[in-house]
Each structure stands twice: as structure tokens, then as C-alpha cells.
PDB file of C-alpha atoms in Angstrom:
ATOM      1  CA  MET A  12      -6.231  44.739  43.938  1.00 41.00           C
ATOM      2  CA  THR A  13      -9.678  43.495  43.210  1.00 42.00           C
ATOM      3  CA  GLY A  14      -9.393  44.741  39.679  1.00 44.00           C
ATOM      4  CA  ASP A  15      -6.080  42.886  39.219  1.00 45.00           C
ATOM      5  CA  THR A  16      -7.565  39.634  40.500  1.00 41.00           C
ATOM      6  CA  LYS A  17     -10.542  40.029  38.266  1.00 41.00           C
ATOM      7  CA  SER A  18      -8.247  40.743  35.371  1.00 40.00           C
ATOM      8  CA  ALA A  19      -6.177  37.657  36.149  1.00 39.00           C
ATOM      9  CA  ASP A  20      -9.271  35.473  36.427  1.00 40.00           C
ATOM     10  CA  THR A  21     -10.545  36.878  33.182  1.00 38.00           C
ATOM     11  CA  GLY A  22      -7.188  36.218  31.579  1.00 40.00           C
ATOM     12  CA  LEU A  23      -7.281  32.567  32.602  1.00 40.00           C
ATOM     13  CA  GLY A  24     -10.835  32.209  31.487  1.00 41.00           C
ATOM     14  CA  THR A  25     -10.143  33.859  28.175  1.00 39.00           C
ATOM     15  CA  GLY A  26      -6.825  32.115  27.658  1.00 41.00           C
ATOM     16  CA  LEU A  27      -8.079  28.641  28.465  1.00 42.00           C
ATOM     17  CA  GLY A  28     -11.263  29.322  26.572  1.00 41.00           C
ATOM     18  CA  THR A  29      -9.201  30.244  23.529  1.00 40.00           C
ATOM     19  CA  GLY A  30      -7.180  27.078  24.033  1.00 41.00           C
ATOM     20  CA  LEU A  31     -10.357  25.044  24.168  1.00 39.00           C
ATOM     21  CA  GLU A  32     -11.416  26.531  20.863  1.00 39.00           C
ATOM     22  CA  GLY A  33      -8.048  25.588  19.351  1.00 40.00           C
ATOM     23  CA  ALA A  34      -7.003  29.158  18.433  1.00 38.00           C
ATOM     24  CA  THR A  35      -4.089  29.492  20.893  1.00 39.00           C
ATOM     25  CA  VAL A  36      -3.286  25.913  21.918  1.00 39.00           C
ATOM     26  CA  THR A  37      -3.836  23.362  19.181  1.00 41.00           C
ATOM     27  CA  GLY A  38      -4.664  19.701  19.610  1.00 45.00           C
ATOM     28  CA  LEU A  39      -7.377  19.896  22.295  1.00 41.00           C
ATOM     29  CA  PRO A  40     -10.684  18.436  21.177  1.00 47.00           C
ATOM     30  CA  ARG A  41     -13.707  20.737  21.369  1.00 42.00           C
ATOM     31  CA  ARG A  42     -15.535  18.323  23.691  1.00 44.00           C
ATOM     32  CA  TRP A  43     -13.996  15.882  26.122  1.00 41.00           C
ATOM     33  CA  ALA A  44     -16.219  13.112  24.916  1.00 42.00           C
ATOM     34  CA  LEU A  45     -14.853   9.590  24.575  1.00 42.00           C
ATOM     35  CA  ARG A  46     -14.898   8.114  21.134  1.00 44.00           C
ATOM     36  CA  ARG A  47     -16.318   4.637  20.876  1.00 50.00           C
ATOM     37  CA  GLY A  48     -13.754   1.861  21.060  1.00 56.00           C
ATOM     38  CA  THR A  49     -10.498   1.245  22.871  1.00 63.00           C
ATOM     39  CA  VAL A  50      -8.324   2.914  20.225  1.00 68.00           C
ATOM     40  CA  GLY A  51     -10.421   6.068  20.324  1.00 70.00           C
ATOM     41  CA  MET A  52     -10.039   6.383  24.085  1.00 68.00           C
ATOM     42  CA  MET A  53      -6.299   5.860  23.922  1.00 71.00           C
ATOM     43  CA  LEU A  54      -6.004   8.573  21.280  1.00 77.00           C
ATOM     44  CA  GLN A  55      -8.142  10.907  23.379  1.00 75.00           C
ATOM     45  CA  GLU A  56      -5.941  10.317  26.403  1.00 73.00           C
ATOM     46  CA  GLN A  57      -2.814  11.058  24.371  1.00 79.00           C
ATOM     47  CA  LYS A  58      -4.333  14.302  23.073  1.00 79.00           C
ATOM     48  CA  ILE A  59      -5.022  15.516  26.606  1.00 75.00           C
ATOM     49  CA  GLN A  60      -1.478  14.655  27.681  1.00 77.00           C
ATOM     50  CA  ASP A  61      -0.052  16.504  24.679  1.00 80.00           C
ATOM     51  CA  TRP A  62      -2.268  19.497  25.360  1.00 74.00           C
ATOM     52  CA  LEU A  63      -1.162  19.676  29.012  1.00 74.00           C
ATOM     53  CA  ALA A  64       2.465  19.523  27.899  1.00 78.00           C
ATOM     54  CA  ARG A  65       1.936  22.458  25.539  1.00 78.00           C
ATOM     55  CA  LEU A  66       0.201  24.440  28.297  1.00 75.00           C
ATOM     56  CA  ALA A  67       3.192  23.879  30.566  1.00 74.00           C
ATOM     57  CA  GLU A  68       5.477  25.336  27.879  1.00 78.00           C
ATOM     58  CA  ASN A  69       3.446  28.564  27.759  1.00 77.00           C
ATOM     59  CA  PRO A  70       4.656  30.898  30.562  1.00 77.00           C
ATOM     60  CA  ASP A  71       1.323  32.727  30.811  1.00 70.00           C
ATOM     61  CA  TYR A  72      -0.586  29.507  31.489  1.00 70.00           C
ATOM     62  CA  ALA A  73       2.106  27.696  33.494  1.00 69.00           C
ATOM     63  CA  ALA A  74       2.368  30.569  36.056  1.00 72.00           C
ATOM     64  CA  HIS A  75      -1.349  31.078  36.483  1.00 74.00           C
ATOM     65  CA  PRO A  76      -2.567  30.508  40.076  1.00 74.00           C
ATOM     66  CA  LEU A  77      -5.339  28.176  38.960  1.00 70.00           C
ATOM     67  CA  MET A  78      -3.040  26.023  36.867  1.00 71.00           C
ATOM     68  CA  GLY A  79      -2.291  23.637  39.718  1.00 74.00           C
ATOM     69  CA  GLU A  80      -5.951  22.979  40.335  1.00 76.00           C
ATOM     70  CA  PHE A  81      -6.510  22.536  36.629  1.00 76.00           C
ATOM     71  CA  ARG A  82      -3.665  20.006  36.430  1.00 75.00           C
ATOM     72  CA  ALA A  83      -5.169  18.043  39.311  1.00 80.00           C
ATOM     73  CA  LEU A  84      -8.530  17.926  37.527  1.00 78.00           C
ATOM     74  CA  ALA A  85      -6.835  16.860  34.302  1.00 77.00           C
ATOM     75  CA  ASP A  86      -4.907  14.102  36.117  1.00 79.00           C
ATOM     76  CA  GLU A  87      -8.115  12.820  37.661  1.00 82.00           C
ATOM     77  CA  HIS A  88      -9.758  12.882  34.263  1.00 78.00           C
ATOM     78  CA  LEU A  89      -6.875  10.885  32.787  1.00 78.00           C
ATOM     79  CA  LYS A  90      -7.143   8.299  35.551  1.00 82.00           C
ATOM     80  CA  LEU A  91     -10.819   7.843  34.766  1.00 81.00           C
ATOM     81  CA  MET A  92     -10.035   7.529  31.080  1.00 77.00           C
ATOM     82  CA  ARG A  93      -7.439   4.831  31.788  1.00 80.00           C
ATOM     83  CA  GLN A  94      -9.998   2.908  33.804  1.00 81.00           C
ATOM     84  CA  LEU A  95     -12.502   3.235  30.992  1.00 79.00           C
ATOM     85  CA  THR A  96      -9.853   2.083  28.519  1.00 77.00           C
ATOM     86  CA  LYS A  97      -9.258  -1.062  30.582  1.00 81.00           C
ATOM     87  CA  ILE A  98     -13.001  -1.711  30.725  1.00 82.00           C
ATOM     88  CA  ALA A  99     -13.250  -1.164  26.960  1.00 77.00           C
ATOM     89  CA  LYS A 100     -10.406  -3.624  26.340  1.00 79.00           C
ATOM     90  CA  ILE A 101     -12.178  -6.245  28.440  1.00 84.00           C
ATOM     91  CA  SER A 102     -15.401  -5.527  26.568  1.00 80.00           C
ATOM     92  CA  ASP A 103     -13.619  -5.800  23.222  1.00 79.00           C
ATOM     93  CA  ARG A 104     -12.162  -9.178  24.195  1.00 83.00           C
ATOM     94  CA  MET A 105     -15.545 -10.414  25.366  1.00 85.00           C
ATOM     95  CA  GLN A 106     -17.207  -9.292  22.136  1.00 84.00           C
ATOM     96  CA  THR A 107     -14.480 -10.959  20.076  1.00 83.00           C
ATOM     97  CA  ASP A 108     -14.800 -14.176  22.076  1.00 81.00           C
ATOM     98  CA  THR A 109     -18.582 -14.066  21.701  1.00 81.00           C
ATOM     99  CA  ARG A 110     -18.344 -13.622  17.930  1.00 85.00           C
ATOM    100  CA  GLN A 111     -15.810 -16.453  17.646  1.00 84.00           C
ATOM    101  CA  MET A 112     -17.976 -18.715  19.773  1.00 83.00           C
ATOM    102  CA  ALA A 113     -21.042 -17.888  17.676  1.00 79.00           C
ATOM    103  CA  ARG A 114     -19.141 -18.698  14.483  1.00 80.00           C
ATOM    104  CA  ALA A 115     -17.848 -21.954  15.977  1.00 73.00           C
ATOM    105  CA  LEU A 116     -21.336 -22.974  17.130  1.00 74.00           C
ATOM    106  CA  HIS A 117     -22.785 -22.144  13.718  1.00 72.00           C
ATOM    107  CA  ALA A 118     -20.073 -24.171  11.982  1.00 73.00           C
ATOM    108  CA  ALA A 119     -20.644 -27.081  14.381  1.00 74.00           C
ATOM    109  CA  SER A 120     -24.377 -27.001  13.680  1.00 81.00           C
ATOM    110  CA  GLN A 121     -23.680 -27.217   9.933  1.00 87.00           C
ATOM    111  CA  THR A 122     -20.835 -29.747   9.878  1.00 94.00           C
ATOM    112  CA  ASP A 123     -20.515 -33.479  10.426  1.00 95.00           C
ATOM    113  CA  PRO A 124     -17.896 -33.871  13.184  1.00 93.00           C
ATOM    114  CA  LEU A 125     -16.380 -37.098  11.820  1.00 96.00           C
ATOM    115  CA  THR A 126     -15.944 -36.365   8.112  1.00 96.00           C
ATOM    116  CA  GLU A 127     -16.022 -32.544   8.391  1.00 95.00           C
ATOM    117  CA  LEU A 128     -18.442 -32.516   5.471  1.00 97.00           C
ATOM    118  CA  PRO A 129     -21.601 -30.424   5.586  1.00 96.00           C
ATOM    119  CA  ASN A 130     -24.331 -32.214   7.484  1.00 96.00           C
ATOM    120  CA  ARG A 131     -27.969 -32.903   6.655  1.00 95.00           C
ATOM    121  CA  ARG A 132     -29.072 -29.523   7.991  1.00 94.00           C
ATOM    122  CA  GLN A 133     -26.708 -27.577   5.741  1.00 95.00           C
ATOM    123  CA  MET A 134     -27.644 -29.688   2.746  1.00 97.00           C
ATOM    124  CA  ILE A 135     -31.347 -29.014   3.223  1.00 96.00           C
ATOM    125  CA  GLU A 136     -30.711 -25.269   3.551  1.00 95.00           C
ATOM    126  CA  ARG A 137     -28.562 -25.265   0.420  1.00 96.00           C
ATOM    127  CA  LEU A 138     -31.084 -27.347  -1.509  1.00 97.00           C
ATOM    128  CA  GLU A 139     -33.901 -24.964  -0.562  1.00 97.00           C
ATOM    129  CA  ALA A 140     -31.743 -22.051  -1.731  1.00 97.00           C
ATOM    130  CA  GLU A 141     -31.058 -23.878  -5.010  1.00 97.00           C
ATOM    131  CA  LEU A 142     -34.779 -24.409  -5.550  1.00 97.00           C
ATOM    132  CA  CYS A 143     -35.336 -20.677  -5.049  1.00 96.00           C
ATOM    133  CA  ARG A 144     -32.556 -19.862  -7.509  1.00 95.00           C
ATOM    134  CA  VAL A 145     -33.994 -22.188 -10.142  1.00 95.00           C
ATOM    135  CA  GLY A 146     -37.456 -20.733  -9.551  1.00 93.00           C
ATOM    136  CA  ARG A 147     -36.131 -17.197 -10.172  1.00 94.00           C
ATOM    137  CA  ASN A 148     -33.614 -17.792 -12.953  1.00 94.00           C
ATOM    138  CA  GLY A 149     -34.520 -21.134 -14.482  1.00 93.00           C
ATOM    139  CA  GLY A 150     -32.030 -23.922 -15.092  1.00 93.00           C
ATOM    140  CA  GLY A 151     -31.746 -27.040 -13.023  1.00 95.00           C
ATOM    141  CA  PHE A 152     -29.610 -29.192 -10.766  1.00 98.00           C
ATOM    142  CA  ALA A 153     -28.989 -32.832  -9.933  1.00 98.00           C
ATOM    143  CA  LEU A 154     -28.747 -34.880  -6.765  1.00 98.00           C
ATOM    144  CA  ILE A 155     -26.696 -38.011  -6.200  1.00 98.00           C
ATOM    145  CA  MET A 156     -27.522 -40.160  -3.197  1.00 98.00           C
ATOM    146  CA  LEU A 157     -24.789 -42.709  -2.546  1.00 98.00           C
ATOM    147  CA  ASP A 158     -24.112 -45.462  -0.057  1.00 97.00           C
ATOM    148  CA  ILE A 159     -20.969 -47.438   0.829  1.00 98.00           C
ATOM    149  CA  ASP A 160     -21.751 -51.046  -0.073  1.00 98.00           C
ATOM    150  CA  HIS A 161     -21.752 -53.631   2.727  1.00 96.00           C
ATOM    151  CA  PHE A 162     -20.395 -51.130   5.224  1.00 97.00           C
ATOM    152  CA  LYS A 163     -21.440 -53.287   8.174  1.00 96.00           C
ATOM    153  CA  GLU A 164     -19.010 -55.948   6.970  1.00 96.00           C
ATOM    154  CA  VAL A 165     -16.155 -53.426   7.214  1.00 96.00           C
ATOM    155  CA  ASN A 166     -17.036 -52.741  10.849  1.00 95.00           C
ATOM    156  CA  ASP A 167     -17.411 -56.449  11.606  1.00 96.00           C
ATOM    157  CA  ALA A 168     -14.140 -57.434   9.946  1.00 95.00           C
ATOM    158  CA  PHE A 169     -11.864 -54.564  10.931  1.00 95.00           C
ATOM    159  CA  GLY A 170     -13.606 -52.753  13.819  1.00 96.00           C
ATOM    160  CA  HIS A 171     -15.491 -49.505  14.144  1.00 95.00           C
ATOM    161  CA  ALA A 172     -12.301 -47.422  14.131  1.00 96.00           C
ATOM    162  CA  ALA A 173     -11.576 -48.795  10.678  1.00 96.00           C
ATOM    163  CA  GLY A 174     -15.161 -48.051   9.659  1.00 97.00           C
ATOM    164  CA  ASP A 175     -14.760 -44.439  10.766  1.00 97.00           C
ATOM    165  CA  HIS A 176     -11.501 -44.216   8.830  1.00 97.00           C
ATOM    166  CA  VAL A 177     -13.228 -45.509   5.708  1.00 98.00           C
ATOM    167  CA  LEU A 178     -15.927 -42.862   6.084  1.00 98.00           C
ATOM    168  CA  VAL A 179     -13.346 -40.093   6.484  1.00 98.00           C
ATOM    169  CA  GLU A 180     -11.269 -41.231   3.510  1.00 97.00           C
ATOM    170  CA  THR A 181     -14.333 -41.698   1.333  1.00 98.00           C
ATOM    171  CA  ALA A 182     -15.568 -38.230   2.247  1.00 98.00           C
ATOM    172  CA  GLY A 183     -12.202 -36.747   1.296  1.00 97.00           C
ATOM    173  CA  LEU A 184     -12.149 -38.518  -2.064  1.00 97.00           C
ATOM    174  CA  LEU A 185     -15.666 -37.367  -2.863  1.00 98.00           C
ATOM    175  CA  ARG A 186     -14.945 -33.762  -1.917  1.00 97.00           C
ATOM    176  CA  ARG A 187     -11.703 -33.587  -3.899  1.00 97.00           C
ATOM    177  CA  ASN A 188     -13.347 -34.906  -7.056  1.00 97.00           C
ATOM    178  CA  LEU A 189     -16.234 -32.446  -7.217  1.00 98.00           C
ATOM    179  CA  ARG A 190     -16.424 -28.877  -8.425  1.00 96.00           C
ATOM    180  CA  GLY A 191     -15.924 -26.036  -5.996  1.00 96.00           C
ATOM    181  CA  HIS A 192     -19.603 -25.037  -6.033  1.00 96.00           C
ATOM    182  CA  ASP A 193     -20.916 -28.599  -5.649  1.00 98.00           C
ATOM    183  CA  LEU A 194     -21.945 -29.686  -2.172  1.00 98.00           C
ATOM    184  CA  CYS A 195     -21.258 -33.112  -0.704  1.00 98.00           C
ATOM    185  CA  ALA A 196     -22.893 -33.802   2.658  1.00 98.00           C
ATOM    186  CA  ARG A 197     -22.927 -36.738   4.999  1.00 97.00           C
ATOM    187  CA  TRP A 198     -26.562 -37.693   4.988  1.00 97.00           C
ATOM    188  CA  GLY A 199     -26.403 -40.278   7.744  1.00 93.00           C
ATOM    189  CA  GLY A 200     -24.454 -43.420   8.598  1.00 95.00           C
ATOM    190  CA  GLU A 201     -22.631 -44.472   5.440  1.00 97.00           C
ATOM    191  CA  GLU A 202     -24.884 -42.407   3.149  1.00 98.00           C
ATOM    192  CA  PHE A 203     -23.840 -39.210   1.374  1.00 98.00           C
ATOM    193  CA  LEU A 204     -25.857 -36.734  -0.678  1.00 98.00           C
ATOM    194  CA  ILE A 205     -24.315 -34.597  -3.422  1.00 98.00           C
ATOM    195  CA  LEU A 206     -25.873 -31.456  -4.892  1.00 98.00           C
ATOM    196  CA  LEU A 207     -24.717 -30.541  -8.407  1.00 98.00           C
ATOM    197  CA  PRO A 208     -25.966 -27.072  -9.444  1.00 97.00           C
ATOM    198  CA  ASP A 209     -26.446 -26.340 -13.153  1.00 96.00           C
ATOM    199  CA  THR A 210     -26.137 -30.032 -14.034  1.00 97.00           C
ATOM    200  CA  ASP A 211     -28.318 -32.079 -16.383  1.00 96.00           C
ATOM    201  CA  GLN A 212     -29.001 -35.815 -16.338  1.00 96.00           C
ATOM    202  CA  ILE A 213     -26.142 -36.837 -18.636  1.00 97.00           C
ATOM    203  CA  GLN A 214     -23.609 -34.735 -16.712  1.00 98.00           C
ATOM    204  CA  ALA A 215     -24.836 -36.081 -13.371  1.00 98.00           C
ATOM    205  CA  GLU A 216     -24.564 -39.685 -14.578  1.00 98.00           C
ATOM    206  CA  ALA A 217     -20.989 -39.013 -15.698  1.00 98.00           C
ATOM    207  CA  VAL A 218     -20.163 -37.639 -12.236  1.00 98.00           C
ATOM    208  CA  ALA A 219     -21.722 -40.688 -10.588  1.00 98.00           C
ATOM    209  CA  GLU A 220     -19.668 -43.076 -12.734  1.00 98.00           C
ATOM    210  CA  LYS A 221     -16.475 -41.109 -12.086  1.00 98.00           C
ATOM    211  CA  LEU A 222     -16.996 -41.246  -8.318  1.00 98.00           C
ATOM    212  CA  ARG A 223     -17.864 -44.939  -8.429  1.00 98.00           C
ATOM    213  CA  GLU A 224     -14.640 -45.744 -10.297  1.00 98.00           C
ATOM    214  CA  ILE A 225     -12.471 -43.582  -8.026  1.00 98.00           C
ATOM    215  CA  ILE A 226     -13.689 -45.285  -4.846  1.00 98.00           C
ATOM    216  CA  ALA A 227     -13.555 -48.807  -6.317  1.00 97.00           C
ATOM    217  CA  ARG A 228      -9.966 -48.307  -7.492  1.00 97.00           C
ATOM    218  CA  HIS A 229      -8.713 -46.696  -4.301  1.00 96.00           C
ATOM    219  CA  PRO A 230      -8.061 -49.206  -1.472  1.00 96.00           C
ATOM    220  CA  ILE A 231      -8.182 -47.451   1.883  1.00 97.00           C
ATOM    221  CA  ALA A 232      -5.148 -48.215   4.022  1.00 95.00           C
ATOM    222  CA  HIS A 233      -5.819 -48.795   7.703  1.00 94.00           C
ATOM    223  CA  GLN A 234      -3.099 -50.195   9.940  1.00 92.00           C
ATOM    224  CA  ASP A 235      -1.916 -53.343   8.092  1.00 89.00           C
ATOM    225  CA  HIS A 236      -4.964 -53.680   5.845  1.00 92.00           C
ATOM    226  CA  ASP A 237      -6.073 -52.305   2.491  1.00 95.00           C
ATOM    227  CA  ILE A 238      -9.826 -52.011   2.682  1.00 97.00           C
ATOM    228  CA  VAL A 239     -11.616 -52.020  -0.666  1.00 96.00           C
ATOM    229  CA  VAL A 240     -15.108 -50.539  -0.734  1.00 97.00           C
ATOM    230  CA  THR A 241     -17.571 -49.772  -3.510  1.00 98.00           C
ATOM    231  CA  LEU A 242     -20.452 -47.355  -3.916  1.00 98.00           C
ATOM    232  CA  SER A 243     -24.041 -47.599  -5.021  1.00 98.00           C
ATOM    233  CA  LEU A 244     -25.395 -44.301  -6.358  1.00 98.00           C
ATOM    234  CA  GLY A 245     -28.777 -42.893  -7.301  1.00 98.00           C
ATOM    235  CA  VAL A 246     -29.018 -39.974  -9.729  1.00 98.00           C
ATOM    236  CA  ALA A 247     -31.997 -37.617  -9.977  1.00 98.00           C
ATOM    237  CA  THR A 248     -32.368 -34.282 -11.758  1.00 97.00           C
ATOM    238  CA  TYR A 249     -34.763 -31.498 -10.861  1.00 97.00           C
ATOM    239  CA  ARG A 250     -38.225 -31.495 -12.370  1.00 94.00           C
ATOM    240  CA  ASP A 251     -40.542 -28.502 -12.349  1.00 93.00           C
ATOM    241  CA  GLY A 252     -42.696 -28.314  -9.255  1.00 90.00           C
ATOM    242  CA  ARG A 253     -40.684 -30.738  -7.161  1.00 93.00           C
ATOM    243  CA  THR A 254     -40.084 -29.882  -3.534  1.00 95.00           C
ATOM    244  CA  ALA A 255     -36.805 -30.489  -1.730  1.00 95.00           C
ATOM    245  CA  ASP A 256     -38.223 -33.643  -0.153  1.00 96.00           C
ATOM    246  CA  ALA A 257     -39.411 -34.921  -3.532  1.00 96.00           C
ATOM    247  CA  CYS A 258     -35.971 -34.316  -5.079  1.00 97.00           C
ATOM    248  CA  ILE A 259     -34.251 -36.196  -2.262  1.00 97.00           C
ATOM    249  CA  GLN A 260     -36.778 -39.037  -2.440  1.00 97.00           C
ATOM    250  CA  ALA A 261     -36.173 -39.417  -6.178  1.00 97.00           C
ATOM    251  CA  ALA A 262     -32.423 -39.780  -5.630  1.00 98.00           C
ATOM    252  CA  ASP A 263     -33.024 -42.212  -2.771  1.00 97.00           C
ATOM    253  CA  ASP A 264     -35.338 -44.333  -4.928  1.00 97.00           C
ATOM    254  CA  ALA A 265     -32.677 -44.451  -7.635  1.00 98.00           C
ATOM    255  CA  LEU A 266     -30.096 -45.541  -5.054  1.00 98.00           C
ATOM    256  CA  TYR A 267     -32.216 -48.540  -4.078  1.00 97.00           C
ATOM    257  CA  ILE A 268     -32.594 -49.472  -7.739  1.00 97.00           C
ATOM    258  CA  ALA A 269     -28.769 -49.594  -7.947  1.00 98.00           C
ATOM    259  CA  LYS A 270     -28.590 -51.719  -4.805  1.00 97.00           C
ATOM    260  CA  ARG A 271     -31.175 -54.185  -6.015  1.00 97.00           C
ATOM    261  CA  ALA A 272     -29.319 -54.444  -9.321  1.00 97.00           C
ATOM    262  CA  GLY A 273     -26.191 -55.705  -7.538  1.00 97.00           C
ATOM    263  CA  ARG A 274     -24.425 -52.668  -6.043  1.00 97.00           C
ATOM    264  CA  ASN A 275     -21.190 -51.016  -7.208  1.00 98.00           C
ATOM    265  CA  ARG A 276     -23.169 -49.118  -9.836  1.00 98.00           C
ATOM    266  CA  TRP A 277     -25.357 -46.108 -10.343  1.00 98.00           C
ATOM    267  CA  ALA A 278     -28.988 -45.905 -11.389  1.00 98.00           C
ATOM    268  CA  ALA A 279     -31.149 -43.014 -12.597  1.00 97.00           C
ATOM    269  CA  ALA A 280     -34.478 -41.993 -11.165  1.00 92.00           C
ATOM    270  CA  ALA A 281     -37.493 -43.141 -13.115  1.00 81.00           C
TER     271      ALA A 281
END
């Protein structure tokens, strides 16, 4: 009697042990360790359920006296896995929300909320990167600082909502008439700064004239009014040894030359 019981216990131990090793019952993982991620846990749970189903189909295992206790342990294990799966799903959602929020905050910190152009911060970062590129590989770039002429008169005559609309429409026209790798940023108020990589003085002056003509010939419709605005622009190209601040100051100085000369024109840095 004792020998039979021992033999039966040994049979269960050997049989289940063989199943655990995958020789008799396939599909059971060697270790019941959860894989990272929600999908991994769901797959692990399905494997255990499949393995239990195959055990139940085997008469030797299904009739074993310890099979009931083993099923109870397996059911408890599955319950715990389901709970962990729910927790993992919540964690996944939280991580996704956190990443999306981080991206949104980063975009907000780099973008002007009115015109949706890059803001001053992004422009400075890009300009610093361009200086590093030129320092490594040579070449050059140009900056165009531009200002909407007599913008205060637009606000006074048509209201600040109209002024905002003019800024938005102007920003769109500027962006659509530049190359894909150029950067147009709202610098502040009615001022914009444009970075033109791999651009010399003659090319930059041609861009400035093109933008001036486009804005001057494009009345901006707002309610029942066509608002005509013009631009003053200052063009400056990179010179060896100039810092980002010096490049920006050169373009700004050129802008004021254009303004003093009568506006609706561009001027080059001295």
C-alpha cells in the first residue's frame, strides 16, 4: 500500500516534471515568470490555460489524486496574472499619457501659440546648431529679420482681433514661401526672424525681395475689410567668428536701415 502510494506520488512528480520540461506536454514555459508588458502577460496566461487543457485530456494526469489541488493552484495563479495584467494596462496607459504630455509640453515650449511658428527659443537653439554645423563643415547661412510696417495702425483702425489675424496670415505666407529646411520664427510682436541655411548674400537678398513682394501684393481679408500691409526686412549673412547674438544683431541693424529708408524694402547688413 505504501509502495503503491509512493509509486503514484513519484509518477505525478515525474509526469508533471516531464511536462514542465516540455517533453510530454508541450507549450508550458520552463519558468512561470511574467514577461514585461501587457501583451506578454496575456500570452503567458493563455499558455497556462492551454497547458491545463492538454493535461485534462491526458487520462494519467486527469485522474491523479493531486490534480484537483494542482488545478486550484493554477486557477489562483491565473487570477493573480489577470490582476497583474490589469495593473500593467493601467501602467501602459499612464506611460503613454505621460509621453504624450511631455511631447505636448515640449512642442508648446518651442511654438508661438498664435501663429504656430517656432518661437524665439526654438530659433536660438536652431541657430546655435547651425553655427556648430558651419564650424564643423564650413559653408554659411543667412538671417532675415523682418517687421510688419505700421502694425499699430492696423490694431488702431481694425482692432486687435484683426491685428492677430494679420499676424497669422503673414506667418502662413512666409512659411509657405520658404524652403522646407528654412526656419521662420515669430521673434516678438510683429517681428519675425528667418534662418536660411546654406545661403549666401545674393540668395538671401532675393528671398527678402520675394517675401516683400508677396506680402505687399496680398491683401489680408478680415470681415468686410482687405487689409494691406508691407514688410521691412534686414538681411545678414554669417561671418567667421560671429556668435548667435552677433548674427541676430546684424540682421536687426539691417532691418532698422530699411525702416529709416522708408519701409516696404529690404536692406543688407553693413
